[in-house]
């Protein structure tokens, strides 16, 4: 866990060339960590890079915003949407006005039936959810 945090911190402090690694934290590693581990990374990055309050860095090309949005335990949702005529429950995070499932894919707003904001307690208590 410590090694991952050092890698993430160095990428967030770096240039836009490190966006791919940061997006792996959103797309791959988020699902492999449990709720407490995710919270730890989120809190460490807020403290080490942003003095406790997130401020976007233009040099990152938006990767820092995606990371913070994905890992923020107060920004997790269960979205019910209709895909090809079938209702599905989808785990998502909000970025801007859209609900994202990973760093590049968001849920079509027209397909959303219901949005349920998850409690921080539920998010922190959850385990890994590897696809």
PDB file of C-alpha atoms in Angstrom:
ATOM      1  CA  UNK A   1       0.000   0.000   0.000  1.00  0.00           C
ATOM      2  CA  UNK A   2       2.803   2.425   0.838  1.00  0.00           C
ATOM      3  CA  UNK A   3       4.531   1.761  -2.479  1.00  0.00           C
ATOM      4  CA  UNK A   4       1.295   2.470  -4.340  1.00  0.00           C
ATOM      5  CA  UNK A   5       0.879   5.759  -2.504  1.00  0.00           C
ATOM      6  CA  UNK A   6       4.421   6.834  -3.406  1.00  0.00           C
ATOM      7  CA  UNK A   7       3.791   6.023  -7.059  1.00  0.00           C
ATOM      8  CA  UNK A   8       0.501   7.910  -7.038  1.00  0.00           C
ATOM      9  CA  UNK A   9       1.972  10.919  -5.258  1.00  0.00           C
ATOM     10  CA  UNK A  10       4.839  11.188  -7.740  1.00  0.00           C
ATOM     11  CA  UNK A  11       2.427  10.949 -10.669  1.00  0.00           C
ATOM     12  CA  UNK A  12       0.074  13.572  -9.238  1.00  0.00           C
ATOM     13  CA  UNK A  13       3.020  15.906  -8.681  1.00  0.00           C
ATOM     14  CA  UNK A  14       4.267  15.334 -12.218  1.00  0.00           C
ATOM     15  CA  UNK A  15       3.195  16.342 -15.670  1.00  0.00           C
ATOM     16  CA  UNK A  16       0.354  15.346 -17.954  1.00  0.00           C
ATOM     17  CA  UNK A  17       2.600  12.514 -19.184  1.00  0.00           C
ATOM     18  CA  UNK A  18       1.702  10.552 -16.055  1.00  0.00           C
ATOM     19  CA  UNK A  19      -2.042  10.643 -16.725  1.00  0.00           C
ATOM     20  CA  UNK A  20      -2.109   6.988 -17.814  1.00  0.00           C
ATOM     21  CA  UNK A  21      -0.811   5.803 -14.455  1.00  0.00           C
ATOM     22  CA  UNK A  22      -3.268   7.961 -12.524  1.00  0.00           C
ATOM     23  CA  UNK A  23      -6.126   6.634 -14.654  1.00  0.00           C
ATOM     24  CA  UNK A  24      -5.051   3.072 -13.746  1.00  0.00           C
ATOM     25  CA  UNK A  25      -5.770   3.996 -10.118  1.00  0.00           C
ATOM     26  CA  UNK A  26      -9.294   4.931 -11.266  1.00  0.00           C
ATOM     27  CA  UNK A  27      -9.902   2.111 -13.734  1.00  0.00           C
ATOM     28  CA  UNK A  28      -8.064  -0.896 -12.308  1.00  0.00           C
ATOM     29  CA  UNK A  29      -6.752  -0.465  -8.785  1.00  0.00           C
ATOM     30  CA  UNK A  30      -9.881   1.124  -7.297  1.00  0.00           C
ATOM     31  CA  UNK A  31     -11.731  -2.183  -7.615  1.00  0.00           C
ATOM     32  CA  UNK A  32      -8.825  -4.168  -6.166  1.00  0.00           C
ATOM     33  CA  UNK A  33      -8.649  -2.109  -2.968  1.00  0.00           C
ATOM     34  CA  UNK A  34     -11.126  -2.309  -0.123  1.00  0.00           C
ATOM     35  CA  UNK A  35     -12.983   0.707   1.259  1.00  0.00           C
ATOM     36  CA  UNK A  36     -10.427   1.504   3.956  1.00  0.00           C
ATOM     37  CA  UNK A  37      -7.499   1.261   1.541  1.00  0.00           C
ATOM     38  CA  UNK A  38      -9.237   3.615  -0.888  1.00  0.00           C
ATOM     39  CA  UNK A  39      -9.944   6.053   1.912  1.00  0.00           C
ATOM     40  CA  UNK A  40      -6.303   5.920   2.988  1.00  0.00           C
ATOM     41  CA  UNK A  41      -5.025   6.796  -0.504  1.00  0.00           C
ATOM     42  CA  UNK A  42      -7.596   9.574  -0.818  1.00  0.00           C
ATOM     43  CA  UNK A  43      -6.706  11.117   2.558  1.00  0.00           C
ATOM     44  CA  UNK A  44      -2.943  10.786   1.984  1.00  0.00           C
ATOM     45  CA  UNK A  45      -3.145  12.534  -1.392  1.00  0.00           C
ATOM     46  CA  UNK A  46      -5.332  15.323  -0.003  1.00  0.00           C
ATOM     47  CA  UNK A  47      -2.906  15.888   2.848  1.00  0.00           C
ATOM     48  CA  UNK A  48       0.367  15.519   0.930  1.00  0.00           C
ATOM     49  CA  UNK A  49      -0.527  17.349  -2.271  1.00  0.00           C
ATOM     50  CA  UNK A  50      -3.394  19.687  -1.575  1.00  0.00           C
ATOM     51  CA  UNK A  51      -3.003  20.670   2.095  1.00  0.00           C
ATOM     52  CA  UNK A  52      -6.265  18.923   2.943  1.00  0.00           C
ATOM     53  CA  UNK A  53      -8.409  20.589   0.290  1.00  0.00           C
ATOM     54  CA  UNK A  54      -8.415  19.605  -3.367  1.00  0.00           C
ATOM     55  CA  UNK A  55      -7.343  22.251  -5.856  1.00  0.00           C
ATOM     56  CA  UNK A  56      -7.085  21.136  -9.508  1.00  0.00           C
ATOM     57  CA  UNK A  57      -3.657  21.354 -11.125  1.00  0.00           C
ATOM     58  CA  UNK A  58      -3.817  22.360 -14.798  1.00  0.00           C
ATOM     59  CA  UNK A  59      -0.590  20.472 -15.522  1.00  0.00           C
ATOM     60  CA  UNK A  60      -2.354  17.157 -14.908  1.00  0.00           C
ATOM     61  CA  UNK A  61      -4.871  17.392 -17.736  1.00  0.00           C
ATOM     62  CA  UNK A  62      -7.782  16.393 -15.486  1.00  0.00           C
ATOM     63  CA  UNK A  63      -6.334  13.138 -14.149  1.00  0.00           C
ATOM     64  CA  UNK A  64      -6.085  14.567 -10.645  1.00  0.00           C
ATOM     65  CA  UNK A  65      -9.776  15.517 -10.753  1.00  0.00           C
ATOM     66  CA  UNK A  66     -10.745  12.015 -11.883  1.00  0.00           C
ATOM     67  CA  UNK A  67      -8.699  10.443  -9.097  1.00  0.00           C
ATOM     68  CA  UNK A  68     -10.189  12.672  -6.390  1.00  0.00           C
ATOM     69  CA  UNK A  69     -13.741  12.181  -7.709  1.00  0.00           C
ATOM     70  CA  UNK A  70     -13.328   8.381  -7.875  1.00  0.00           C
ATOM     71  CA  UNK A  71     -11.752   7.954  -4.429  1.00  0.00           C
ATOM     72  CA  UNK A  72     -13.822  10.496  -2.489  1.00  0.00           C
ATOM     73  CA  UNK A  73     -16.023   8.325  -0.230  1.00  0.00           C
ATOM     74  CA  UNK A  74     -18.666  11.089  -0.259  1.00  0.00           C
ATOM     75  CA  UNK A  75     -18.948  10.899  -4.069  1.00  0.00           C
ATOM     76  CA  UNK A  76     -20.047   7.297  -4.650  1.00  0.00           C
ATOM     77  CA  UNK A  77     -23.365   6.363  -6.225  1.00  0.00           C
ATOM     78  CA  UNK A  78     -25.435   3.419  -7.266  1.00  0.00           C
ATOM     79  CA  UNK A  79     -27.119   4.366 -10.536  1.00  0.00           C
ATOM     80  CA  UNK A  80     -30.008   2.422 -11.983  1.00  0.00           C
ATOM     81  CA  UNK A  81     -30.000   2.699 -15.757  1.00  0.00           C
ATOM     82  CA  UNK A  82     -31.638   1.009 -18.719  1.00  0.00           C
ATOM     83  CA  UNK A  83     -29.190  -0.561 -21.184  1.00  0.00           C
ATOM     84  CA  UNK A  84     -30.625  -2.327 -24.225  1.00  0.00           C
ATOM     85  CA  UNK A  85     -34.006  -2.603 -22.531  1.00  0.00           C
ATOM     86  CA  UNK A  86     -32.588  -4.100 -19.320  1.00  0.00           C
ATOM     87  CA  UNK A  87     -32.391  -2.281 -15.979  1.00  0.00           C
ATOM     88  CA  UNK A  88     -28.988  -2.486 -14.318  1.00  0.00           C
ATOM     89  CA  UNK A  89     -27.484  -1.165 -11.093  1.00  0.00           C
ATOM     90  CA  UNK A  90     -24.141   0.479 -11.807  1.00  0.00           C
ATOM     91  CA  UNK A  91     -21.517   1.770  -9.354  1.00  0.00           C
ATOM     92  CA  UNK A  92     -20.434   5.257 -10.383  1.00  0.00           C
ATOM     93  CA  UNK A  93     -18.821   8.491  -9.250  1.00  0.00           C
ATOM     94  CA  UNK A  94     -19.906  11.994 -10.172  1.00  0.00           C
ATOM     95  CA  UNK A  95     -17.616  14.293 -12.134  1.00  0.00           C
ATOM     96  CA  UNK A  96     -19.204  17.530 -13.253  1.00  0.00           C
ATOM     97  CA  UNK A  97     -22.792  16.700 -14.131  1.00  0.00           C
ATOM     98  CA  UNK A  98     -22.105  13.152 -15.325  1.00  0.00           C
ATOM     99  CA  UNK A  99     -21.864   9.806 -13.555  1.00  0.00           C
ATOM    100  CA  UNK A 100     -18.711   7.933 -14.564  1.00  0.00           C
ATOM    101  CA  UNK A 101     -17.943   4.231 -14.268  1.00  0.00           C
ATOM    102  CA  UNK A 102     -14.250   4.673 -15.096  1.00  0.00           C
ATOM    103  CA  UNK A 103     -11.889   7.401 -16.281  1.00  0.00           C
ATOM    104  CA  UNK A 104     -13.447   7.713 -19.754  1.00  0.00           C
ATOM    105  CA  UNK A 105     -16.900   6.123 -19.673  1.00  0.00           C
ATOM    106  CA  UNK A 106     -19.989   7.793 -18.265  1.00  0.00           C
ATOM    107  CA  UNK A 107     -23.620   6.713 -18.048  1.00  0.00           C
ATOM    108  CA  UNK A 108     -25.875   8.235 -20.683  1.00  0.00           C
ATOM    109  CA  UNK A 109     -28.072  10.662 -18.728  1.00  0.00           C
ATOM    110  CA  UNK A 110     -31.096   9.625 -20.820  1.00  0.00           C
ATOM    111  CA  UNK A 111     -30.774   6.016 -19.610  1.00  0.00           C
ATOM    112  CA  UNK A 112     -30.712   6.888 -15.886  1.00  0.00           C
ATOM    113  CA  UNK A 113     -33.802   5.783 -13.972  1.00  0.00           C
ATOM    114  CA  UNK A 114     -32.689   6.372 -10.386  1.00  0.00           C
ATOM    115  CA  UNK A 115     -29.645   7.619  -8.494  1.00  0.00           C
ATOM    116  CA  UNK A 116     -28.811   6.492  -4.959  1.00  0.00           C
ATOM    117  CA  UNK A 117     -25.981   8.270  -3.143  1.00  0.00           C
ATOM    118  CA  UNK A 118     -24.090   5.742  -1.030  1.00  0.00           C
ATOM    119  CA  UNK A 119     -23.291   6.595   2.565  1.00  0.00           C
ATOM    120  CA  UNK A 120     -19.644   7.035   3.479  1.00  0.00           C
ATOM    121  CA  UNK A 121     -20.033   4.244   6.021  1.00  0.00           C
ATOM    122  CA  UNK A 122     -21.216   1.812   3.328  1.00  0.00           C
ATOM    123  CA  UNK A 123     -18.408   2.815   0.985  1.00  0.00           C
ATOM    124  CA  UNK A 124     -15.730   2.431   3.670  1.00  0.00           C
ATOM    125  CA  UNK A 125     -17.076  -0.926   4.809  1.00  0.00           C
ATOM    126  CA  UNK A 126     -17.168  -2.479   1.344  1.00  0.00           C
ATOM    127  CA  UNK A 127     -14.635  -4.938   0.101  1.00  0.00           C
ATOM    128  CA  UNK A 128     -12.979  -5.329  -3.248  1.00  0.00           C
ATOM    129  CA  UNK A 129     -15.180  -5.632  -6.315  1.00  0.00           C
ATOM    130  CA  UNK A 130     -12.975  -6.943  -9.068  1.00  0.00           C
ATOM    131  CA  UNK A 131     -14.772  -7.343 -12.396  1.00  0.00           C
TER     132      UNK A 131
END
